[in-house]
mmCIF file of C-alpha atoms and ligand atoms in Angstrom:
data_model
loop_
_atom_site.group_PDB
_atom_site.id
_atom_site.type_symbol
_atom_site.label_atom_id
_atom_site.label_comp_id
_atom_site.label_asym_id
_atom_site.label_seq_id
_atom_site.Cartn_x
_atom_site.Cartn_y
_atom_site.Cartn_z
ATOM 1 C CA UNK A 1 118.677 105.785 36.983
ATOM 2 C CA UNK A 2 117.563 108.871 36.119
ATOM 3 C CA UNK A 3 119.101 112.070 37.002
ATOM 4 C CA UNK A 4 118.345 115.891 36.841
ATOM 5 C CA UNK A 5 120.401 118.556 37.811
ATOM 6 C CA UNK A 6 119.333 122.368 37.883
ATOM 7 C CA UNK A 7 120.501 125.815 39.329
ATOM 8 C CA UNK A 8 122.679 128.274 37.504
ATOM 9 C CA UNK A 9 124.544 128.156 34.024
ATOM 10 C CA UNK A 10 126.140 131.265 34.346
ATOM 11 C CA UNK A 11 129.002 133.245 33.072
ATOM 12 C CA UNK A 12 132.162 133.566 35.835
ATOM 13 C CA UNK A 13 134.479 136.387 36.084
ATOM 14 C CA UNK A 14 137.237 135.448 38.721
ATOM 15 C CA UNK A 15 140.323 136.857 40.102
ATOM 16 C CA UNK A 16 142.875 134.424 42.206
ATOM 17 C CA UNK A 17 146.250 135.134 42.651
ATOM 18 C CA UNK A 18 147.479 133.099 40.002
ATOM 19 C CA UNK A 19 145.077 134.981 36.843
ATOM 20 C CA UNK A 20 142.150 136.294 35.665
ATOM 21 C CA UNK A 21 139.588 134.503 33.824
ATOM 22 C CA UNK A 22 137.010 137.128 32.153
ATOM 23 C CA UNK A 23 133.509 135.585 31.465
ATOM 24 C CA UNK A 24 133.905 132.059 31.478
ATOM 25 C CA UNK A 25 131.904 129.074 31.480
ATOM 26 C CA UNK A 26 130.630 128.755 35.365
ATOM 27 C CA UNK A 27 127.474 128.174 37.289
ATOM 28 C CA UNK A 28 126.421 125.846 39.869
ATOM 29 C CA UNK A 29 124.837 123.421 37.919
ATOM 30 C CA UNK A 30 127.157 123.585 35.056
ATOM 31 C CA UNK A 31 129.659 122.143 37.292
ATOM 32 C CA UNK A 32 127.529 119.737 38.742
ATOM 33 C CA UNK A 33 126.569 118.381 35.499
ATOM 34 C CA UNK A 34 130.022 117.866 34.287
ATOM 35 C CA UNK A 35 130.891 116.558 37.338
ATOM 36 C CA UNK A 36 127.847 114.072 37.672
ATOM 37 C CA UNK A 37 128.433 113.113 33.847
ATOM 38 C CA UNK A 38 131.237 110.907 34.744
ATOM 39 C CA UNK A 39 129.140 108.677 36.295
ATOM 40 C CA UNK A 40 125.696 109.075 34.050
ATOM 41 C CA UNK A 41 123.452 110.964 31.690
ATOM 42 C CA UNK A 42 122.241 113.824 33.191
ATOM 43 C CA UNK A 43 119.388 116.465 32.208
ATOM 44 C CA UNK A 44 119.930 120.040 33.162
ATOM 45 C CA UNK A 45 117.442 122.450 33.800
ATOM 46 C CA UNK A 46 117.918 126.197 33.936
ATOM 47 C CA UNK A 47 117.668 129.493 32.458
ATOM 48 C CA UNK A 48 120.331 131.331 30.129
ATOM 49 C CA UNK A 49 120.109 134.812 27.936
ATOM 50 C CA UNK A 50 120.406 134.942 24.078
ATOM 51 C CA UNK A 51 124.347 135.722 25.114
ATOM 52 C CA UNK A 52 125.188 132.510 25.792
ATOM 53 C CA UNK A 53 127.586 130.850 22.818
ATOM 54 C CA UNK A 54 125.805 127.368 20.741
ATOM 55 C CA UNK A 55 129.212 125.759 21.581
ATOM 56 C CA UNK A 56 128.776 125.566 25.110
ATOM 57 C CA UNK A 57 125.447 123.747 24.514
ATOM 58 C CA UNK A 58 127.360 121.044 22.104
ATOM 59 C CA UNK A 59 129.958 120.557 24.808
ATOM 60 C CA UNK A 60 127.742 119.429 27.238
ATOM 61 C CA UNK A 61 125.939 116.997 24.855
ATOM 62 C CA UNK A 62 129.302 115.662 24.433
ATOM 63 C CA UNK A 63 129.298 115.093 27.688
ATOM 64 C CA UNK A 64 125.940 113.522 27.761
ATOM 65 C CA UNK A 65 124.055 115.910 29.627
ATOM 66 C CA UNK A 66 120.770 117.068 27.594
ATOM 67 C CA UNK A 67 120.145 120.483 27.105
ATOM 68 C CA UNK A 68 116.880 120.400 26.362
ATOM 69 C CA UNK A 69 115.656 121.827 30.146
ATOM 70 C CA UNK A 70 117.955 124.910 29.459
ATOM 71 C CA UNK A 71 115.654 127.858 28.613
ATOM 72 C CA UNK A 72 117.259 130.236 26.266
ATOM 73 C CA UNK A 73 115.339 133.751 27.469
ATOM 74 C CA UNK A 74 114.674 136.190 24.089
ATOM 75 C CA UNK A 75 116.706 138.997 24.860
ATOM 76 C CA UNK A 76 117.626 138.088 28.232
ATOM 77 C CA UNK A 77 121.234 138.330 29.690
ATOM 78 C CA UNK A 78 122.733 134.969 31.730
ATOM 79 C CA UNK A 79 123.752 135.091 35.141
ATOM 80 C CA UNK A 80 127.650 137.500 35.462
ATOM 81 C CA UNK A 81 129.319 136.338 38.662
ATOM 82 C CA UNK A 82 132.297 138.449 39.643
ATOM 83 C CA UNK A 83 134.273 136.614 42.212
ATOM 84 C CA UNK A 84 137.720 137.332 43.808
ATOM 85 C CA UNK A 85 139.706 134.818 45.851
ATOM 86 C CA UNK A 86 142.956 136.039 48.685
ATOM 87 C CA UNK A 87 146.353 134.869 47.694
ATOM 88 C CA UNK A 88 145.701 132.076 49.929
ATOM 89 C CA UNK A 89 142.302 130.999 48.386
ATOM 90 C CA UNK A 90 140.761 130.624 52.213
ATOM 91 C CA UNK A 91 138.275 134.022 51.330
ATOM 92 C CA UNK A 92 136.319 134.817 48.397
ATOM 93 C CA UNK A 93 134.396 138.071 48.251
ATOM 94 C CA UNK A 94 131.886 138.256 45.556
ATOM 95 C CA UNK A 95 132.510 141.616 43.984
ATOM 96 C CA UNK A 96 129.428 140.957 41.728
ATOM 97 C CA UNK A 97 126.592 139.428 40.841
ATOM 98 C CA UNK A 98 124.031 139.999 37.912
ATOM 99 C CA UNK A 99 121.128 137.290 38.077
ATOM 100 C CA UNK A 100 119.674 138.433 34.502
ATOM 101 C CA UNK A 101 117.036 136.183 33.655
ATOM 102 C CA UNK A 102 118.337 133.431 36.378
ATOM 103 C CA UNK A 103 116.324 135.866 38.813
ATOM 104 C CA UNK A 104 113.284 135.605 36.597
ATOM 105 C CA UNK A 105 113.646 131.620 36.545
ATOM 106 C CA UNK A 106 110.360 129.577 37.196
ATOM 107 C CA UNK A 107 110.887 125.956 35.949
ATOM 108 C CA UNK A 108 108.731 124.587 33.492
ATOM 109 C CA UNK A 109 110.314 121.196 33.352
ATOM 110 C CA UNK A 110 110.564 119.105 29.849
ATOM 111 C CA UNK A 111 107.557 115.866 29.671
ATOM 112 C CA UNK A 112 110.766 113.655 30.002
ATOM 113 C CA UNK A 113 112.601 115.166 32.863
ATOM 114 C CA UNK A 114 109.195 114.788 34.828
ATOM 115 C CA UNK A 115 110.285 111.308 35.557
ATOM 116 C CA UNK A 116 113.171 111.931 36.935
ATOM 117 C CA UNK A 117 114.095 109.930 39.795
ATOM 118 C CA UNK A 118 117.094 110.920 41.483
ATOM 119 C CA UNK A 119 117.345 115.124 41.809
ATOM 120 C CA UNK A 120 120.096 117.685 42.453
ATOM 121 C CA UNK A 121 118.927 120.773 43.113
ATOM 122 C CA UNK A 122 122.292 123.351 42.963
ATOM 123 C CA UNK A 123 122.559 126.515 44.410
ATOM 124 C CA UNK A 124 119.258 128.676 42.948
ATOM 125 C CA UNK A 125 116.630 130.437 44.862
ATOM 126 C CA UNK A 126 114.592 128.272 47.156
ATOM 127 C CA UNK A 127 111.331 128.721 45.255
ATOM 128 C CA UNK A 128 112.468 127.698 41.951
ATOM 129 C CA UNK A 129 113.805 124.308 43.913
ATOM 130 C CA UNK A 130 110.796 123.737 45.241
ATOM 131 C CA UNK A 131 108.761 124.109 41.838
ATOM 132 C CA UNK A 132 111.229 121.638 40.393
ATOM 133 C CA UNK A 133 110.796 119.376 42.952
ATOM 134 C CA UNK A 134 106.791 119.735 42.760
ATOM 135 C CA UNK A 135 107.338 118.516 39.595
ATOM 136 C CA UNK A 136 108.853 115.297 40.074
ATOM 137 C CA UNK A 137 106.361 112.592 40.818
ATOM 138 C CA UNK A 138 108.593 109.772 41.003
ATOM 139 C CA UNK A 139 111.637 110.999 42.898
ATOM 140 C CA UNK A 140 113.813 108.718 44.699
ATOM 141 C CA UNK A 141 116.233 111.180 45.528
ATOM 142 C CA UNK A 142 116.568 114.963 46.358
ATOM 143 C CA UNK A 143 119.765 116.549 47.255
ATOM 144 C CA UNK A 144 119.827 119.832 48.111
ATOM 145 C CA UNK A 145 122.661 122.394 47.835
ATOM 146 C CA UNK A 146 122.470 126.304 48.307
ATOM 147 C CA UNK A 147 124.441 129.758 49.763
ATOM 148 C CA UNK A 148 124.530 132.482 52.621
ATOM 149 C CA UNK A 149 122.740 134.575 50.250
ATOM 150 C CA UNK A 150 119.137 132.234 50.349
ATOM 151 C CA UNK A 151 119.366 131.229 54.214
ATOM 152 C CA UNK A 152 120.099 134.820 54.945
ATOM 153 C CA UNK A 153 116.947 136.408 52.167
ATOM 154 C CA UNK A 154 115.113 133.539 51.892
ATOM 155 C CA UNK A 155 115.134 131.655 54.977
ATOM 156 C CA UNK A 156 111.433 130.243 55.279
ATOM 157 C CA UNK A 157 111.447 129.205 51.101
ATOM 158 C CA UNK A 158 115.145 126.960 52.112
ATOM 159 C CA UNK A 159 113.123 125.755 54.882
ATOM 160 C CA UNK A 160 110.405 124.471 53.206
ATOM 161 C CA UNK A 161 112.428 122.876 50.837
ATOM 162 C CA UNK A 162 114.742 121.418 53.486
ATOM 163 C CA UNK A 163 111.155 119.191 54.629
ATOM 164 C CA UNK A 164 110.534 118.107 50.899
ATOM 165 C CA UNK A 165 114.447 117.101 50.309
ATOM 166 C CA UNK A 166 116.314 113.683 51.462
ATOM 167 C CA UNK A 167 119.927 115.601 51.799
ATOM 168 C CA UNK A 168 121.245 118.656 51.904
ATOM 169 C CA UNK A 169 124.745 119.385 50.832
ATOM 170 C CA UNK A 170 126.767 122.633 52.391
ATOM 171 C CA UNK A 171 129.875 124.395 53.551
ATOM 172 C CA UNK A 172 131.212 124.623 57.360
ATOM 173 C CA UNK A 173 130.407 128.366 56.886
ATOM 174 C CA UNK A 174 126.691 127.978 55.636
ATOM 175 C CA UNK A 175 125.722 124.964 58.270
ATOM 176 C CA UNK A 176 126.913 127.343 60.867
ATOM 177 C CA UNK A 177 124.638 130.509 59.732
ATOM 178 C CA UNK A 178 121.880 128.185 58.888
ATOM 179 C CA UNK A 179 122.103 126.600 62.386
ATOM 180 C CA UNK A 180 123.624 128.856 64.527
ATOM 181 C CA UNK A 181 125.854 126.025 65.917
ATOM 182 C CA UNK A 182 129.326 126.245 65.977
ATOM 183 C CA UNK A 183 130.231 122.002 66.405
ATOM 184 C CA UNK A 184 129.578 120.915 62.353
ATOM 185 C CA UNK A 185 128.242 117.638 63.859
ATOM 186 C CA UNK A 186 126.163 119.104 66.477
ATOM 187 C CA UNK A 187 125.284 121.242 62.964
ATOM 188 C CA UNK A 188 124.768 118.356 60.872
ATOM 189 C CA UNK A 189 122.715 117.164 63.494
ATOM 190 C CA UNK A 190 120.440 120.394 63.447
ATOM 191 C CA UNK A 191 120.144 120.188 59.698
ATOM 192 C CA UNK A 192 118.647 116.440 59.578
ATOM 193 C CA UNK A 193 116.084 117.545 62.247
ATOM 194 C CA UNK A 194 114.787 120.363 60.045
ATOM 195 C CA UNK A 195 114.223 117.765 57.180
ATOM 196 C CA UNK A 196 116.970 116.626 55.242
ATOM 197 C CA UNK A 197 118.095 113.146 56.641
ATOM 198 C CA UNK A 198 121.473 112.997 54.785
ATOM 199 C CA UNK A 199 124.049 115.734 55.464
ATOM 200 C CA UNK A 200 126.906 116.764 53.774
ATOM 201 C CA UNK A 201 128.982 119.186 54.843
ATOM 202 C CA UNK A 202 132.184 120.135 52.903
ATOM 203 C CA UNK A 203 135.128 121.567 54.414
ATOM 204 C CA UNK A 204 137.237 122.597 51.426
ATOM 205 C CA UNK A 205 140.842 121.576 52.077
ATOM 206 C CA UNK A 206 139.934 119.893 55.365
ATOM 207 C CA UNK A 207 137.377 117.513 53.751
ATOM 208 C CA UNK A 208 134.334 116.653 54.417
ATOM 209 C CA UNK A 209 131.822 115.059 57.020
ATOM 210 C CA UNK A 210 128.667 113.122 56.387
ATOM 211 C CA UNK A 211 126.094 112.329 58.543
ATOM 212 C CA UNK A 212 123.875 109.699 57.514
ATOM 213 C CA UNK A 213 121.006 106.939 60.096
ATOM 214 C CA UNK A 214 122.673 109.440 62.618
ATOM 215 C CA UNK A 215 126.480 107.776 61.386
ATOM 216 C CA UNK A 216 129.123 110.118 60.964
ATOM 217 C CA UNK A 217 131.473 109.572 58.256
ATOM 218 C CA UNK A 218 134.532 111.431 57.628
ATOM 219 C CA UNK A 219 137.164 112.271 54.891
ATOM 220 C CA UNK A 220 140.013 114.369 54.247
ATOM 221 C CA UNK A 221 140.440 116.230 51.382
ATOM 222 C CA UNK A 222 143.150 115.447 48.684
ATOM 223 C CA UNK A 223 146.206 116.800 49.363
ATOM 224 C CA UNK A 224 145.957 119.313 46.061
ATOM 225 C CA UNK A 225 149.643 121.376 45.357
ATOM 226 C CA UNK A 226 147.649 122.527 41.822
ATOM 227 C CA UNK A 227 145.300 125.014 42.892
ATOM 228 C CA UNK A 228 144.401 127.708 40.454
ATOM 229 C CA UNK A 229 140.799 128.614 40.897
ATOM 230 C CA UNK A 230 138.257 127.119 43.591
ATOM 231 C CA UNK A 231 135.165 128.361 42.070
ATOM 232 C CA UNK A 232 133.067 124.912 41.525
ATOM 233 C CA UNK A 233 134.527 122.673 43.757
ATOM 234 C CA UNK A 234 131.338 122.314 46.082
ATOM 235 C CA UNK A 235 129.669 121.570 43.251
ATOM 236 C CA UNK A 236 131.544 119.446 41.528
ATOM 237 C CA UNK A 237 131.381 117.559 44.990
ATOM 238 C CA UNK A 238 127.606 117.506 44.887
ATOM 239 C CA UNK A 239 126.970 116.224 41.635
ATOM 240 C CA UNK A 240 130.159 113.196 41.445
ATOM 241 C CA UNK A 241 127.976 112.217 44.940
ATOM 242 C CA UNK A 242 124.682 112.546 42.759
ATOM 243 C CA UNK A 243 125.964 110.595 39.353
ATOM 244 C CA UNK A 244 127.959 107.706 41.375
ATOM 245 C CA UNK A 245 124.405 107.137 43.727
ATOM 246 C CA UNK A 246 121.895 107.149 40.698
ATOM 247 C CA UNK A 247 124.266 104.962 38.414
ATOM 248 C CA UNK A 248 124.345 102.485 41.274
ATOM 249 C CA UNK A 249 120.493 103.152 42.446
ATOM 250 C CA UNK A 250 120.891 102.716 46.009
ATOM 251 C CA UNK A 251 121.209 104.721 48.736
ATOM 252 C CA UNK A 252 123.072 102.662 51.491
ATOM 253 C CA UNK A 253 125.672 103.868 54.162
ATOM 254 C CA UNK A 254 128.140 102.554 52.364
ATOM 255 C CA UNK A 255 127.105 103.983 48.892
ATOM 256 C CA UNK A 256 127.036 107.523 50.863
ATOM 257 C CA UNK A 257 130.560 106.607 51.642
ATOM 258 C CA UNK A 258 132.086 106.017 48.253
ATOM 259 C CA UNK A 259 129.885 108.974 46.853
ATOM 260 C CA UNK A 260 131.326 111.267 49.524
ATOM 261 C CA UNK A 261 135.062 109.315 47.921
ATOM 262 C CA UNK A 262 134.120 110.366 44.526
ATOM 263 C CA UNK A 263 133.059 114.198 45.215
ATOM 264 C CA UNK A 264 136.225 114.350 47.278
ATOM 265 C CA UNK A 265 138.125 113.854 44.087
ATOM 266 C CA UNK A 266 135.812 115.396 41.521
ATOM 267 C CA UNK A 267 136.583 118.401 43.326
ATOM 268 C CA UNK A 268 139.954 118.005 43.517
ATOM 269 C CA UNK A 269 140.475 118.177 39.900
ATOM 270 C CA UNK A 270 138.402 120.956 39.360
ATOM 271 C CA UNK A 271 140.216 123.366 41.215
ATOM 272 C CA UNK A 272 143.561 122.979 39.037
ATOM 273 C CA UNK A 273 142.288 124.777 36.320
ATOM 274 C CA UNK A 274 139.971 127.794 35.644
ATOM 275 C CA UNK A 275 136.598 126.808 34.891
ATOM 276 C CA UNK A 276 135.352 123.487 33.599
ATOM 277 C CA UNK A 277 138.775 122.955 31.475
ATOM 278 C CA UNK A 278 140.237 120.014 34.124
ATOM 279 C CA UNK A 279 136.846 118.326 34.433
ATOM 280 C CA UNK A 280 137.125 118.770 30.488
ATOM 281 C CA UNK A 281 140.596 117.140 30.215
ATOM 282 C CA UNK A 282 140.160 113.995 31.870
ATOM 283 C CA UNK A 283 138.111 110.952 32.227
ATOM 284 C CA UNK A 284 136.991 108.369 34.674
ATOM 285 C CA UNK A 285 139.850 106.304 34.950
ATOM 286 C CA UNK A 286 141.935 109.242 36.172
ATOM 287 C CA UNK A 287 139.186 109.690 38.825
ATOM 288 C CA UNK A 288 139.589 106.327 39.796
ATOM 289 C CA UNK A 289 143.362 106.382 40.143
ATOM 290 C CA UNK A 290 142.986 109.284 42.294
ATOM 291 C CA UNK A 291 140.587 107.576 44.609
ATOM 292 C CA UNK A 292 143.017 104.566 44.982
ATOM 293 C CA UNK A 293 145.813 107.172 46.399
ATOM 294 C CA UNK A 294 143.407 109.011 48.846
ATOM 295 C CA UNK A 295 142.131 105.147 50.144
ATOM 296 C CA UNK A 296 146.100 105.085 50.565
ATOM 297 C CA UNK A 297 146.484 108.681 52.302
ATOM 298 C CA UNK A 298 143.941 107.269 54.876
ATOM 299 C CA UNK A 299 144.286 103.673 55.765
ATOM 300 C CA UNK A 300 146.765 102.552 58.012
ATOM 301 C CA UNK A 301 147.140 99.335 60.263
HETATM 302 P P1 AMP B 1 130.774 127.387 44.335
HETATM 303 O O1 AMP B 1 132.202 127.772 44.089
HETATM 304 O O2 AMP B 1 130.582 125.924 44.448
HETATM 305 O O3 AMP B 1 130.148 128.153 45.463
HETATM 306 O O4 AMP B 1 129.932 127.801 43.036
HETATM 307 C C1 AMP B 1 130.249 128.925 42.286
HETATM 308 C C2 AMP B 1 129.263 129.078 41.138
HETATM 309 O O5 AMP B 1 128.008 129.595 41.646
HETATM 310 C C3 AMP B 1 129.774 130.085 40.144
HETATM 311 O O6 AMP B 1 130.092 129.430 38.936
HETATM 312 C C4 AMP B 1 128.655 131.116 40.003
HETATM 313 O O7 AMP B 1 128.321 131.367 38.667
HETATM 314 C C5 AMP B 1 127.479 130.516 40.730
HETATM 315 N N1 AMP B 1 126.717 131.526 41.493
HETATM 316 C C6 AMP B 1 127.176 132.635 42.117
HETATM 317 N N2 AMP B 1 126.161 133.298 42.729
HETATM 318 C C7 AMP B 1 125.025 132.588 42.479
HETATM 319 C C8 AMP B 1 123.646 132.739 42.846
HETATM 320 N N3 AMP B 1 123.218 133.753 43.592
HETATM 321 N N4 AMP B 1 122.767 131.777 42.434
HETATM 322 C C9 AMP B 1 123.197 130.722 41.711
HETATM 323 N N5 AMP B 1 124.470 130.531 41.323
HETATM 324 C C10 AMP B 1 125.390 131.445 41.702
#
């Protein structure tokens, strides 16, 4: 099935306690892409400036996500996030951000992508979402991710798009401003009420819940000793849920399950390295073999 990805491609400047990585490959739906590539083709759609290098294009054709939605602004700068993490990784303070033509960004989507069926929209503003999802016709599926930033500044856009989306994947700390309720699953709750009938919400090291027909569903996360940068992970999450649901085309409880499985350990790999280099350094079968030890971290008789 069909998949499309957009929000950010950006350029990442981060600060954890073990480096610092100065204008690297980053963005929300850059890691969703690579992350959702594991699973199936995927067509990106987003806005960059003249700054950003050919080779990161070719890389991600590599990885079989198309390009071709990416619009390369004359002139225009890409999106500079400056991000810095405490020695324990639990707060990140964003020291800066410079949208560049990512604040400009109206979608114009390619003929092709139009028939997209399944959708993940990554963190953007709420008014570009919604002109990408006006522009899908035949949409089976619309997940929706986003930040503090949009349900602080653009509160009625998000909630408009919450009503046009299926699911909506976000942090404990973002369900709880969005909501205003402390319980996650009395949050989750909240969430599916204002539109979105899947929820997602993603705990970092303490896992993640899903709510789903009103079913809870939960997971820990993997117990990761590696970590070197967290800047991704939620996205990584969102898009190995997105690539494992529209390579198998259905949308069950139980499909939610093993897609919830998958972004568990998407993003588990993607924090052991700065950037997209893990993703870049491994393939399915090591996401597989990981899955088989977390089934094993949780079952017992
Ligand atoms: P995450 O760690 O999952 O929250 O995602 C981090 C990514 O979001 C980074 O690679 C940033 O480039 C990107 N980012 C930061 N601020 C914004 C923003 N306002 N809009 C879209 N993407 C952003």
């Amino acid at each position: 099935m069909s998949l499309l990805i957009t929000g950010s491609v950006a350029f990442d400047t981060i600060k954890t306690s073990r480096g610092v990585a100065e204008e690297v490959l980053g963005g929300s739906a850059t890691y969703c892409a690579y992350a959702a590539s594991f699973f199936t083709p995927v067509w990106l759609a987003s806005a960059v400036g003249e700054d950003m290098p050919a080779e990161n294009f070719e890389d991600m054709r590599q990885h079989h996500i198309d390009t071709t939605g990416i619009e390369v602004v004359k002139g225009g700068k890409t999106l500079h996030w400056v991000g810095r993490y405490s020695n324990d990784f639990q707060e990140r303070t964003t020291e800066s951000v410079d949208l560049n033509v990512f604040g400009d960004y109206d979608p114009t989507l390619p003929e092709e992508y139009r028939g997209a069926e399944y959708v993940f929209l990554a963190n953007g503003a709420p008014e570009a979402q919604k002109a990408v999802l006006e522009q899908l016709p035949n949409r089976k599926l619309a997940l929706l991710d986003t930040m503090n930033l949009w349900i602080t500044e653009s509160r009625p856009a998000l909630l408009e798009v919450m009503k046009m989306s299926d699911g909506m994947v976000l942090n404990d700390e973002e369900v709880r401003l969005l909501t205003e309720e402390p319980n996650l699953l009395a949050a989750a709750r909240k969430v599916a009420a204002m539109g979105p009938a899947i929820v997602v919400i993603k705990k970092g090291e303490h896992g993640a819940i899903l709510l789903a027909d009103g079913r809870p569903f939960v997971l820990p996360a993997w117990l990761t000793e590696t970590v070197i940068d967290p800047t991704g992970a939620g996205d990584c999450f969102g898009g190995a849920m997105m690539g494992y649901l529209a390579s198998v085309g259905e949308v069950t409880f139980e499909a939610l399950k093993t897609a919830v499985s998958y972004g568990t350990v998407v993003a588990s790999f993607c924090i052991e390295d700065f950037s997209l280099n893990r993703l870049k350094s491994i393939s399915l079968d090591d996401i597989e073999r990981r899955r088989t030890e977390v089934a094993s971290m949780v079952s017992w008789n």
